[in-house]
Short mmCIF file of C-alpha atoms and ligand atoms in Angstrom, two decimals:
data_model
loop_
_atom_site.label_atom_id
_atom_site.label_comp_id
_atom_site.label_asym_id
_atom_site.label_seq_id
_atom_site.Cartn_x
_atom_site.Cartn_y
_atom_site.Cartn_z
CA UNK A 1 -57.05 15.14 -7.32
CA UNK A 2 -56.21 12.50 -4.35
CA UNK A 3 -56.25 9.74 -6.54
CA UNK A 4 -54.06 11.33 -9.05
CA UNK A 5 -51.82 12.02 -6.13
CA UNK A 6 -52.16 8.43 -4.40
CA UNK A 7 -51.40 7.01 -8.42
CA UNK A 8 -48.04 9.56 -8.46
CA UNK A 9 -47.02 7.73 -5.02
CA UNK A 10 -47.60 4.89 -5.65
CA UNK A 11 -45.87 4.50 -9.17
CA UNK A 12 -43.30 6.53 -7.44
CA UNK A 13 -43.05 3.76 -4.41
CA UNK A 14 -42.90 1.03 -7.67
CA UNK A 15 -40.32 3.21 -8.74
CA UNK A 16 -37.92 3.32 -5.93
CA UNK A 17 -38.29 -0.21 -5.03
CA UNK A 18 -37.25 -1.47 -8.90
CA UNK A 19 -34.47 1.03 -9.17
CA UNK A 20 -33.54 -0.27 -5.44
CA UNK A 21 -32.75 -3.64 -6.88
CA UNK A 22 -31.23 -2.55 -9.99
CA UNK A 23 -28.67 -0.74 -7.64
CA UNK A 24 -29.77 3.22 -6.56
CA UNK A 25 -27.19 5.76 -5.16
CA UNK A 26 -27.91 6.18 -1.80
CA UNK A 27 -24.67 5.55 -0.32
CA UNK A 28 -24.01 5.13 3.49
CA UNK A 29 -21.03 6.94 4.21
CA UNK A 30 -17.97 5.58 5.76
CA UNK A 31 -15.70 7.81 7.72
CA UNK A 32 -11.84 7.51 8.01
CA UNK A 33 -10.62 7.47 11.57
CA UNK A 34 -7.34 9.10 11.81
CA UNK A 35 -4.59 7.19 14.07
CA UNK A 36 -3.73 10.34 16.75
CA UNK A 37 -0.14 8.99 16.56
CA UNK A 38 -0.30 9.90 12.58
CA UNK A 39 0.32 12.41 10.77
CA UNK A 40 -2.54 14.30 8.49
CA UNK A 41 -3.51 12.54 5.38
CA UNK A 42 -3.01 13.79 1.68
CA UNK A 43 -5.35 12.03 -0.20
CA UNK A 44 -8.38 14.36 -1.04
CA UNK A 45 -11.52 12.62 0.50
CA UNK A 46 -13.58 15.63 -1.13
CA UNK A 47 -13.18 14.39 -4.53
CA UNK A 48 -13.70 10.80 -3.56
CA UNK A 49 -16.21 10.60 -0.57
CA UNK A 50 -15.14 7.15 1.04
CA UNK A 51 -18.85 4.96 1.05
CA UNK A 52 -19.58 1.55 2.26
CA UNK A 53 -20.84 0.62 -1.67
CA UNK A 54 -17.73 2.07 -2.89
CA UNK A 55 -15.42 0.40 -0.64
CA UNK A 56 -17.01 -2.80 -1.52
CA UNK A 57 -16.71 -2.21 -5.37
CA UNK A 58 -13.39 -1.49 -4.73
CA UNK A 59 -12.89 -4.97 -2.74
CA UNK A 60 -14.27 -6.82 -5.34
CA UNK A 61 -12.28 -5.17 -8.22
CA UNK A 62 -8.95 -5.93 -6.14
CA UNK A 63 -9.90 -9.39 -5.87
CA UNK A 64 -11.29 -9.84 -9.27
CA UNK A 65 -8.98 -11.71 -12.02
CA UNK A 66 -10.68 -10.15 -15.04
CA UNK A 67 -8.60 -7.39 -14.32
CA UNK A 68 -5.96 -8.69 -16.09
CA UNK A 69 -5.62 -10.63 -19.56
CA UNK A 70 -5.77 -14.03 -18.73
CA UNK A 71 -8.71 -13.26 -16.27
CA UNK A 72 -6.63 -14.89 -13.53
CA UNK A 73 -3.72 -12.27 -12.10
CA UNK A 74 -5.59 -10.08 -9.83
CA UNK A 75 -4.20 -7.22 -7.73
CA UNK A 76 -4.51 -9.65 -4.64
CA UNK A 77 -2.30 -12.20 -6.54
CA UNK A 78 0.73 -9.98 -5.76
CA UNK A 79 -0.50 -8.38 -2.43
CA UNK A 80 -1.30 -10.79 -0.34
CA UNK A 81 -3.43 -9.60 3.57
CA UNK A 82 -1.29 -11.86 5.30
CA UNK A 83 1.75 -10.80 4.18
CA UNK A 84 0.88 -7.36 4.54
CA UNK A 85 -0.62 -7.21 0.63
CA UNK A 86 2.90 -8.17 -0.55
CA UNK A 87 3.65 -11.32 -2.68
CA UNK A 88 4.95 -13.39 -0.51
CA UNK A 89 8.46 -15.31 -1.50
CA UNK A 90 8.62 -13.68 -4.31
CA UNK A 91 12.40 -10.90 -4.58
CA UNK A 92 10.35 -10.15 -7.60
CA UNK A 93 6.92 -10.35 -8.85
CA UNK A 94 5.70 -12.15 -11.91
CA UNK A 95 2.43 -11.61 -13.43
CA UNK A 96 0.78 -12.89 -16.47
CA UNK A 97 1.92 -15.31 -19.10
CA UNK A 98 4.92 -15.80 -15.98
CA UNK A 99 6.70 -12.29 -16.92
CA UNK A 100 9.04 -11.66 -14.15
CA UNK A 101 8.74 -7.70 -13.35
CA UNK A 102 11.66 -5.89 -11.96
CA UNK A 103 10.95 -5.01 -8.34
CA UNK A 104 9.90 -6.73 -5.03
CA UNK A 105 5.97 -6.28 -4.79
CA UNK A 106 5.31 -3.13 -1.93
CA UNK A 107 2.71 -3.32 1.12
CA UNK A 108 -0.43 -1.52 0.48
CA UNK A 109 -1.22 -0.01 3.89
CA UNK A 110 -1.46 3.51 5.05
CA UNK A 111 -1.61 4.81 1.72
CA UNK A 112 -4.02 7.84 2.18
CA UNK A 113 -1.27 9.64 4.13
CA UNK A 114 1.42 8.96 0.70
CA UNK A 115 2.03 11.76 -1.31
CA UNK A 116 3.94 9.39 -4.23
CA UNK A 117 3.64 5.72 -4.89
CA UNK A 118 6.12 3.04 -6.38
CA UNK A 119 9.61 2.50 -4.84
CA UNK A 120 10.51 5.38 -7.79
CA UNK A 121 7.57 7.73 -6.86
CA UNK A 122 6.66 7.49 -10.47
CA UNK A 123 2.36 7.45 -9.43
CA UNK A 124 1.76 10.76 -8.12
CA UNK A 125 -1.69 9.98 -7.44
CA UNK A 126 -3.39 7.28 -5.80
CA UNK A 127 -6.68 7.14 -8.10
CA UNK A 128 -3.71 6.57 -10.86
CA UNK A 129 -1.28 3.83 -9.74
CA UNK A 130 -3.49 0.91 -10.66
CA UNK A 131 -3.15 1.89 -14.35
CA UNK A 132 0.51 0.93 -14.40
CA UNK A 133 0.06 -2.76 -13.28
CA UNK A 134 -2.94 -3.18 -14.87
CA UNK A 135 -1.33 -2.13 -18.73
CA UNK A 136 2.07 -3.30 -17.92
CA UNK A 137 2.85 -6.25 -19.75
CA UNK A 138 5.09 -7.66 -16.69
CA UNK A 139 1.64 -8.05 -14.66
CA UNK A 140 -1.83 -7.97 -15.91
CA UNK A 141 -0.79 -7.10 -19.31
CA UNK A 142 -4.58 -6.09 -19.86
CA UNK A 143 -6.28 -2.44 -21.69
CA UNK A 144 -8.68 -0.40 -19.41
CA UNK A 145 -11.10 -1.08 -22.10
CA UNK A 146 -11.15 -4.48 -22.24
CA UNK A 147 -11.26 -4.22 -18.46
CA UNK A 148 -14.07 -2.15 -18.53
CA UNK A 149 -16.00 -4.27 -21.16
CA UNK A 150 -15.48 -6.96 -19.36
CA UNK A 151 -17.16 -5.49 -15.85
CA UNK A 152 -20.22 -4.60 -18.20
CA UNK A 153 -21.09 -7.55 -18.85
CA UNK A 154 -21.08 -8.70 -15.27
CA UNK A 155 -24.95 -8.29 -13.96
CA UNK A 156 -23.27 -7.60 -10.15
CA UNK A 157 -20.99 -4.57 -11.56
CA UNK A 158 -23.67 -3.05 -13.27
CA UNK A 159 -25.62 -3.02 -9.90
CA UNK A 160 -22.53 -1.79 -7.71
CA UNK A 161 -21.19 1.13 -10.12
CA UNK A 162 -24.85 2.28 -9.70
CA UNK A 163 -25.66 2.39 -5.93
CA UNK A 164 -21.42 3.68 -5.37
CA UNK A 165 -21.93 6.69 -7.78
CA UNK A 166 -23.88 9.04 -8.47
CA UNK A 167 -23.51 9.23 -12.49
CA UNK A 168 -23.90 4.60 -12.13
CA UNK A 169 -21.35 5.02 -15.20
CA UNK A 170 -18.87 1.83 -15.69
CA UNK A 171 -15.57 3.77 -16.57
CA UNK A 172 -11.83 4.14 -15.36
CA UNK A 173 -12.60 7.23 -13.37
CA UNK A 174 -15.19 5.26 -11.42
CA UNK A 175 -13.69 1.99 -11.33
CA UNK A 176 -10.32 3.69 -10.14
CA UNK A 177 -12.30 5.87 -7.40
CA UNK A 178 -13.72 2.59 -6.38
CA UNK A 179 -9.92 1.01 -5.91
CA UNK A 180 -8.73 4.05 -3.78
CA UNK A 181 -11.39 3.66 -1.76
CA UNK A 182 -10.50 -0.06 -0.85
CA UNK A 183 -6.95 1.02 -0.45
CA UNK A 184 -7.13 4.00 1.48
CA UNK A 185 -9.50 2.43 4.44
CA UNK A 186 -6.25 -0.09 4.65
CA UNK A 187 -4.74 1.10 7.78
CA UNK A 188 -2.25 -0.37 9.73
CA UNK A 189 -1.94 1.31 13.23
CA UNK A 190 -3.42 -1.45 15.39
CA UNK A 191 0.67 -2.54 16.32
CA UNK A 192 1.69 -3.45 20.22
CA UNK A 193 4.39 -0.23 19.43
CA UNK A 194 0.81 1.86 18.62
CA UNK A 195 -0.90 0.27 21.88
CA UNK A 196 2.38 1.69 23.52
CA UNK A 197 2.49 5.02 22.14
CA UNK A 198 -0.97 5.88 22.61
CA UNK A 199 -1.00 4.24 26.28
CA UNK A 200 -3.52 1.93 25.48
CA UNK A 201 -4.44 -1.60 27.56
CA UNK A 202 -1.39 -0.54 29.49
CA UNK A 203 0.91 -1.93 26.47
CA UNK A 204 4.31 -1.97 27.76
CA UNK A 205 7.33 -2.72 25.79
CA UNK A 206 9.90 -5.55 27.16
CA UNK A 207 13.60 -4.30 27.72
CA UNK A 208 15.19 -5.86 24.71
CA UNK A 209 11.77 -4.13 22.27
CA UNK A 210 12.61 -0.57 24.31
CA UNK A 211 16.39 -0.95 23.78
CA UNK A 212 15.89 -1.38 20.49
CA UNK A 213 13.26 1.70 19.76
CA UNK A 214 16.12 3.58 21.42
CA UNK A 215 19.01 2.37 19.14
CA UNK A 216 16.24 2.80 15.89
CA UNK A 217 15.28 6.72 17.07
CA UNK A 218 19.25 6.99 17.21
CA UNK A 219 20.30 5.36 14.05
CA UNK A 220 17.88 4.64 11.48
CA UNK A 221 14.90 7.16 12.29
CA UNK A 222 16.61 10.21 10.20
CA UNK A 223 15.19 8.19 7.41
CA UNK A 224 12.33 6.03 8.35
CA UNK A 225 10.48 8.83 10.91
CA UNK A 226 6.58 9.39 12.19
CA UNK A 227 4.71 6.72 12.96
CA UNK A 228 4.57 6.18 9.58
CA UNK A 229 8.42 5.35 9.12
CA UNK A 230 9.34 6.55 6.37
CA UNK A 231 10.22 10.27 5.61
CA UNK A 232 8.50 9.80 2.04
CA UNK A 233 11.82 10.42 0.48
CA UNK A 234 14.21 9.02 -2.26
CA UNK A 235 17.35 7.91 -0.73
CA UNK A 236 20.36 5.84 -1.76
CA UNK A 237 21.09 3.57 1.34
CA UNK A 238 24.42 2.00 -0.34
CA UNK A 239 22.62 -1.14 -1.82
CA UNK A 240 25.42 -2.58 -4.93
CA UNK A 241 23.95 -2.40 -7.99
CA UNK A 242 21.96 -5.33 -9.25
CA UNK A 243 23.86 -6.38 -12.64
CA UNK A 244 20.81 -8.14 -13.92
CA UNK A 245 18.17 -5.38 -13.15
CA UNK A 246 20.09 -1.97 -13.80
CA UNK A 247 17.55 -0.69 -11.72
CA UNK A 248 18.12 3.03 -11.48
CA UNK A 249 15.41 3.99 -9.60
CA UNK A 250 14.51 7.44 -9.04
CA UNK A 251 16.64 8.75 -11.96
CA UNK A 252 13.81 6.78 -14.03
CA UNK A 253 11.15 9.38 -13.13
CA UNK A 254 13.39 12.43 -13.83
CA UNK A 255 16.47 10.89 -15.68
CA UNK A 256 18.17 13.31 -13.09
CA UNK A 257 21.63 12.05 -12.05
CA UNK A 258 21.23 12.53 -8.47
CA UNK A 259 18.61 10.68 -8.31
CA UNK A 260 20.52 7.62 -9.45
CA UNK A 261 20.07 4.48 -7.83
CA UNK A 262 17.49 6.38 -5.28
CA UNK A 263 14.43 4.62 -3.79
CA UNK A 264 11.49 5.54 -1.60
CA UNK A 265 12.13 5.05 2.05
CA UNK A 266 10.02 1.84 3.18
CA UNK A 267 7.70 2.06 6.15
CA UNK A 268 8.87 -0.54 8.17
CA UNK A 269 4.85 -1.53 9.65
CA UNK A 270 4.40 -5.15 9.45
CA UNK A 271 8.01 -5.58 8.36
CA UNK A 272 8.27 -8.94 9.71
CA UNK A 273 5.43 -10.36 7.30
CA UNK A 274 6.82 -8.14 3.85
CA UNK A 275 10.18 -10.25 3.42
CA UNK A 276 11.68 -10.67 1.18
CA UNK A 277 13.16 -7.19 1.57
CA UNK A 278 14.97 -4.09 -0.65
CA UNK A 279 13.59 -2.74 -3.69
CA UNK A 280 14.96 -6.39 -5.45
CA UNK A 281 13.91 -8.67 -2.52
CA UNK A 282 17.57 -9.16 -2.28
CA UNK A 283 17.21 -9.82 1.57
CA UNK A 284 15.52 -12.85 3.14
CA UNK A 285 15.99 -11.97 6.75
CA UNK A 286 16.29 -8.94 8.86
CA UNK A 287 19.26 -10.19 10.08
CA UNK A 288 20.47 -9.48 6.57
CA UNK A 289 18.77 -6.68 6.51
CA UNK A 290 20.76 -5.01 9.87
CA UNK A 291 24.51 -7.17 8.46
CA UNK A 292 24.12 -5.15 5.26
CA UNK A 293 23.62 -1.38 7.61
CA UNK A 294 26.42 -2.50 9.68
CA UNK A 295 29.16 -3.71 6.59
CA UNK A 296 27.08 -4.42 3.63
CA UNK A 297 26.86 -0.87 2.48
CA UNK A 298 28.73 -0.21 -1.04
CA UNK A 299 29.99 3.34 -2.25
CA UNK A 300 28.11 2.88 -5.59
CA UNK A 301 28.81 6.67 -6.20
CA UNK A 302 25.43 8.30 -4.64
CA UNK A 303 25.12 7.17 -0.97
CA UNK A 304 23.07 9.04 1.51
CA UNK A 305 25.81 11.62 3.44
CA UNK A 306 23.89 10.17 6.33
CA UNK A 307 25.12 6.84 6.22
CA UNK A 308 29.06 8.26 6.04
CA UNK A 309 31.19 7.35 9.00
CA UNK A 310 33.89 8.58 10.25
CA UNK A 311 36.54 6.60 8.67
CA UNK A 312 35.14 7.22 5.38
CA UNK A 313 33.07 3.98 4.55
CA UNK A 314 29.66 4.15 4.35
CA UNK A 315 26.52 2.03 6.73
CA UNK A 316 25.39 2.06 10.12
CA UNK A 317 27.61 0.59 13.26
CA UNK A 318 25.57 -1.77 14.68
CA UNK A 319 26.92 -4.27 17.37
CA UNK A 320 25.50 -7.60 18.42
CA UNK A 321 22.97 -6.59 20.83
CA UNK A 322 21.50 -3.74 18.80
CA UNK A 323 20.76 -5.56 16.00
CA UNK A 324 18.94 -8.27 17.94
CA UNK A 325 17.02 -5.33 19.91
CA UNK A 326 16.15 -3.64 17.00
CA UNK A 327 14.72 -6.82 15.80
CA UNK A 328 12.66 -7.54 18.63
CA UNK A 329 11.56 -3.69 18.00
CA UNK A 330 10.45 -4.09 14.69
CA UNK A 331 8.74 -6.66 15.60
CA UNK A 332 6.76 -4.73 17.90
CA UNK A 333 5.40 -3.03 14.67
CA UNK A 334 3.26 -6.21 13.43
CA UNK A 335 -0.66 -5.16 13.30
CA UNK A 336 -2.17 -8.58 13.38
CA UNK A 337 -5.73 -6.98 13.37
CA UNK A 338 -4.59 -5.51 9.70
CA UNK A 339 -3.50 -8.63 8.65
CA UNK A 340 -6.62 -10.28 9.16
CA UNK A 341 -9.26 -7.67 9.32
CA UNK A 342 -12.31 -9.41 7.31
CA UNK A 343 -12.86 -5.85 5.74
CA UNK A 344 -10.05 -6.30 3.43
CA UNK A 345 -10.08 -10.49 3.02
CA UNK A 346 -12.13 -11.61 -0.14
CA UNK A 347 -15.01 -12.92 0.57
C1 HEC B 401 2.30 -8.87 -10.91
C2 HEC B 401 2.32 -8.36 -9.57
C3 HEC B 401 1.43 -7.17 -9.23
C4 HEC B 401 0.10 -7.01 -9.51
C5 HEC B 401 -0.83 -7.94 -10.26
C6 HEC B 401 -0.28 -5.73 -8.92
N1 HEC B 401 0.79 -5.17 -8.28
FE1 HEC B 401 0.77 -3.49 -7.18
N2 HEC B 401 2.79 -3.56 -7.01
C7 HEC B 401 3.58 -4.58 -7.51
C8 HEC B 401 4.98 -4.18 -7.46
C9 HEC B 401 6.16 -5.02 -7.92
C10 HEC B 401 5.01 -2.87 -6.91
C11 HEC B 401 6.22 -1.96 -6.79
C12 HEC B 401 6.36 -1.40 -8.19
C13 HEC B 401 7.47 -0.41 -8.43
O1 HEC B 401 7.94 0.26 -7.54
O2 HEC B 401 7.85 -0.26 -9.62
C14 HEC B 401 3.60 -2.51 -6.64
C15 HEC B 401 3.19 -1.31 -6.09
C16 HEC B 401 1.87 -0.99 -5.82
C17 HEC B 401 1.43 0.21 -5.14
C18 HEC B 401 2.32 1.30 -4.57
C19 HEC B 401 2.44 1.19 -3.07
C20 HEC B 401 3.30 2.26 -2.46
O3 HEC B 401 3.53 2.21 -1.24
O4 HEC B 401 3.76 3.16 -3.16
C21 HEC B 401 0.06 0.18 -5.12
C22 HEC B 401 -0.87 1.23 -4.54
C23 HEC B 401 -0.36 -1.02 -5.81
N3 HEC B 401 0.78 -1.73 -6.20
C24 HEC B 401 -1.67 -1.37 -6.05
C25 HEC B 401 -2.04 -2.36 -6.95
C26 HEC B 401 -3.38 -2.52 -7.48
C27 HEC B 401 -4.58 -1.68 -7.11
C28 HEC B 401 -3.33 -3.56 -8.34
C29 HEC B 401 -4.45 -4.11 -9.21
C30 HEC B 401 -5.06 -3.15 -10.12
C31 HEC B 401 -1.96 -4.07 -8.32
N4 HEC B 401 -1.21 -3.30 -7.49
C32 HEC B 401 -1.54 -5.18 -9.04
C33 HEC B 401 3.14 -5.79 -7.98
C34 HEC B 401 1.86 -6.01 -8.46
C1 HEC B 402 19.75 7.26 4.76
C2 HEC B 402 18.39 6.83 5.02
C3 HEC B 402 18.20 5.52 5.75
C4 HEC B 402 18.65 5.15 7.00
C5 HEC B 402 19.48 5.97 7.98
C6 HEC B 402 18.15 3.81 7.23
N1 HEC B 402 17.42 3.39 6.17
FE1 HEC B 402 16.48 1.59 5.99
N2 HEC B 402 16.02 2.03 4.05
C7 HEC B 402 16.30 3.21 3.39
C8 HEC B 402 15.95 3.09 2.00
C9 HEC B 402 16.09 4.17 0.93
C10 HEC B 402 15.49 1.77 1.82
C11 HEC B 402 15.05 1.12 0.51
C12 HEC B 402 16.28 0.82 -0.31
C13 HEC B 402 16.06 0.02 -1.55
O1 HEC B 402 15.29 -0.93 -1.57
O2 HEC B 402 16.73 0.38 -2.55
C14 HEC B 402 15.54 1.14 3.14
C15 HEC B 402 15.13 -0.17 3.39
C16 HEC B 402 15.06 -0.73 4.65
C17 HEC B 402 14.47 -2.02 4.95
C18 HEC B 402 13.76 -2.92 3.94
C19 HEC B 402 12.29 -2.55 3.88
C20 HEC B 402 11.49 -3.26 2.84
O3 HEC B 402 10.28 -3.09 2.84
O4 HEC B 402 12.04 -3.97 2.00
C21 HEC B 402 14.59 -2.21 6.30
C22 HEC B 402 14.09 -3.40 7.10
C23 HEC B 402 15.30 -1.07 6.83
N3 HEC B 402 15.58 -0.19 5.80
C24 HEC B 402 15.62 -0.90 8.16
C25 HEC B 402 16.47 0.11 8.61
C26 HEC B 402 17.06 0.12 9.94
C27 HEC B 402 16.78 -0.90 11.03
C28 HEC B 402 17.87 1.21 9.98
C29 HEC B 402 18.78 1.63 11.10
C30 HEC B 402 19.78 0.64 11.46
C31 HEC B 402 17.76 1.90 8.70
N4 HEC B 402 16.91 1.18 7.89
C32 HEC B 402 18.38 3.09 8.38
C33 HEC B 402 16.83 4.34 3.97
C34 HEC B 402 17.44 4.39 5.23
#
């Protein structure tokens, strides 16, 4: 009877140390540590329990050409860590085969606490959004078959998909799971305006970065508010219309005429690394950026009321001074441990 018991262990010790190297689930968990200057977040960690084997499956699929269909346009090749995961000096993005898409490449950061993605909102779920650039033609112009036949035949993928689920299975549902995960541990609340809030290392803002909070809370935080800076809504802010993009937006998601010509409010974290700016990267600077709010604005038939003055044009008086200080506030909001956390760089 013992040595029936001491052959079960023993085959059972063989066992776990084979299946250990072709890749077992016993995931270490990872927590998410919430910002106290942030809001709640609305991703549902319940249905994708954040884990240090999925988070690094997710890494490697951002970083991985075979994504797309020339095996060479991965997500990183349009969100770039330095540049806060946007594609640098690009208005607009291009993908495979050269394509030129039609909007200015977004930050990914802070995304667990987004309830829509895209500057239209047309993703309404995070595990989701990587199925647009992946299929669209304009980027990786790829099928999440292929995609997926492709990972099985990689020895390393077979391992990882095992010890980051449970069920080991290569599919979209897994391989998307695995993406969030990357994405959502991307948090960018490491700022010197963070260190200030939260009264840490006794942070203090110069006079020119606290004017300019001021003049922001006053005139521009109706739109981009929380420490997040953006009220997650659609909004018109009196951009002219781009004749080569007809870009209408919001009205794309719902073909609703108010929504015309309506785009997500931008956070404005690590806005001095995500220029080009606007929906169309029609901005270099943000000195453009503050011209256009103080006499760029255009009445292109569905501007924010907000941005209506009093003598019936529409934008956002700014004088000299202000726009420098809200400069040097901005600023303030670069998170230069985000931008080069080794978490997130490939490796
Ligand atoms: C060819 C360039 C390109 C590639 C490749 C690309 N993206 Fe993007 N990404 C963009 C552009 C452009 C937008 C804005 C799209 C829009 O609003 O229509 C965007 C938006 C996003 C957003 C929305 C962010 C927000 O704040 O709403 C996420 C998330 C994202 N991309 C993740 C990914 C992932 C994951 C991959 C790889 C599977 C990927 N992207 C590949 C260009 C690209
Ligand atoms: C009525 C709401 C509203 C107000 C007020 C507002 N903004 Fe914006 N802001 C937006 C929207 C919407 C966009 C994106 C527009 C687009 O690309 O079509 C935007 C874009 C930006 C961008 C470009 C971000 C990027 O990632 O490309 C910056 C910078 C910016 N705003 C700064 C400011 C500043 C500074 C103020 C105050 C002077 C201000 N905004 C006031 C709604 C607003």
């Amino acid at each position: 009877m013992k040595k029936i018991l001491l052959v079960i262990i023993f085959v059972q010790l063989i066992f776990m140390s084979c299946s250990k190297e072709e890749g077992v689930y016993v995931p270490k968990p990872l927590t998410f540590d919430l910002p106290s200057n942030f809001p709640d977040i609305t991703y549902n960690l319940e249905n994708n329990p954040l884990t240090e084997e999925g988070f690094e499956l997710g890494k490697k699929l951002f970083y991985d050409g075979r994504l797309s269909a020339n095996n060479s346009i991965p997500c990183a090749f349009c969100h770039e860590q330095a540049f806060a995961f946007t594609h640098h000096g690009h208005t607009l993005s291009h993908g495979v085969n050269g394509g030129i898409g039609l909007r200015n490449a977004q930050p990914i950061q802070n995304l667990a606490f987004q309830k829509e993605f895209m500057w239209d909102g047309a993703a309404t779920h995070l595990d989701f959004q990587p199925i647009i650039p992946l299929t669209s033609d304009l980027e990786m112009g790829e099928t999440l078959s292929n995609v997926l036949e492709k990972l099985k035949k990689d020895s390393y993928y077979k391992k990882q998909f095992s010890k980051a689920f449970d069920d080991g299975e290569i599919n979209s549902a897994n391989m998307l799971k695995a993406l969030s995960q990357f994405m959502i541990l991307m948090v960018s609340s490491n700022s010197k305006y963070d260190k200030y809030i939260r009264k840490e290392n006794n942070v203090t803002l110069s006079q020119k970065e606290s004017d300019g909070l001021n003049t922001f809370q006053n005139k521009c935080a109706s739109c981009h508010t929380t420490d997040l800076f953006s009220d997650q809504s659609y909004r018109n802010n009196g951009l002219s219309i781009n004749p080569k993009l007809e870009d209408k937006g919001r009205y794309a998601v719902f073909e609703n005429s108010d929504d015309l010509y309506k785009f997500k409010v931008p956070s404005l974290r690590n806005i001095e690394h995500t220029y080009p700016y606007m929906h169309d990267g029609r901005f270099a600077t943000l000195e453009a950026v503050l011209d256009f709010y103080d006499s760029g604005a255009v009445d292109n038939g569905n501007v924010d009321a907000l941005l209506l003055r009093a003598d019936n044009t529409y934008g956002i008086t700014l004088n000299a001074y202000e726009k420098e200080s809200i400069i040097a506030f901005l600023k303030t909001l670069t998170d230069n441990e985000f931008l080069n956390d080794v978490r997130f760089s490939e490796y």
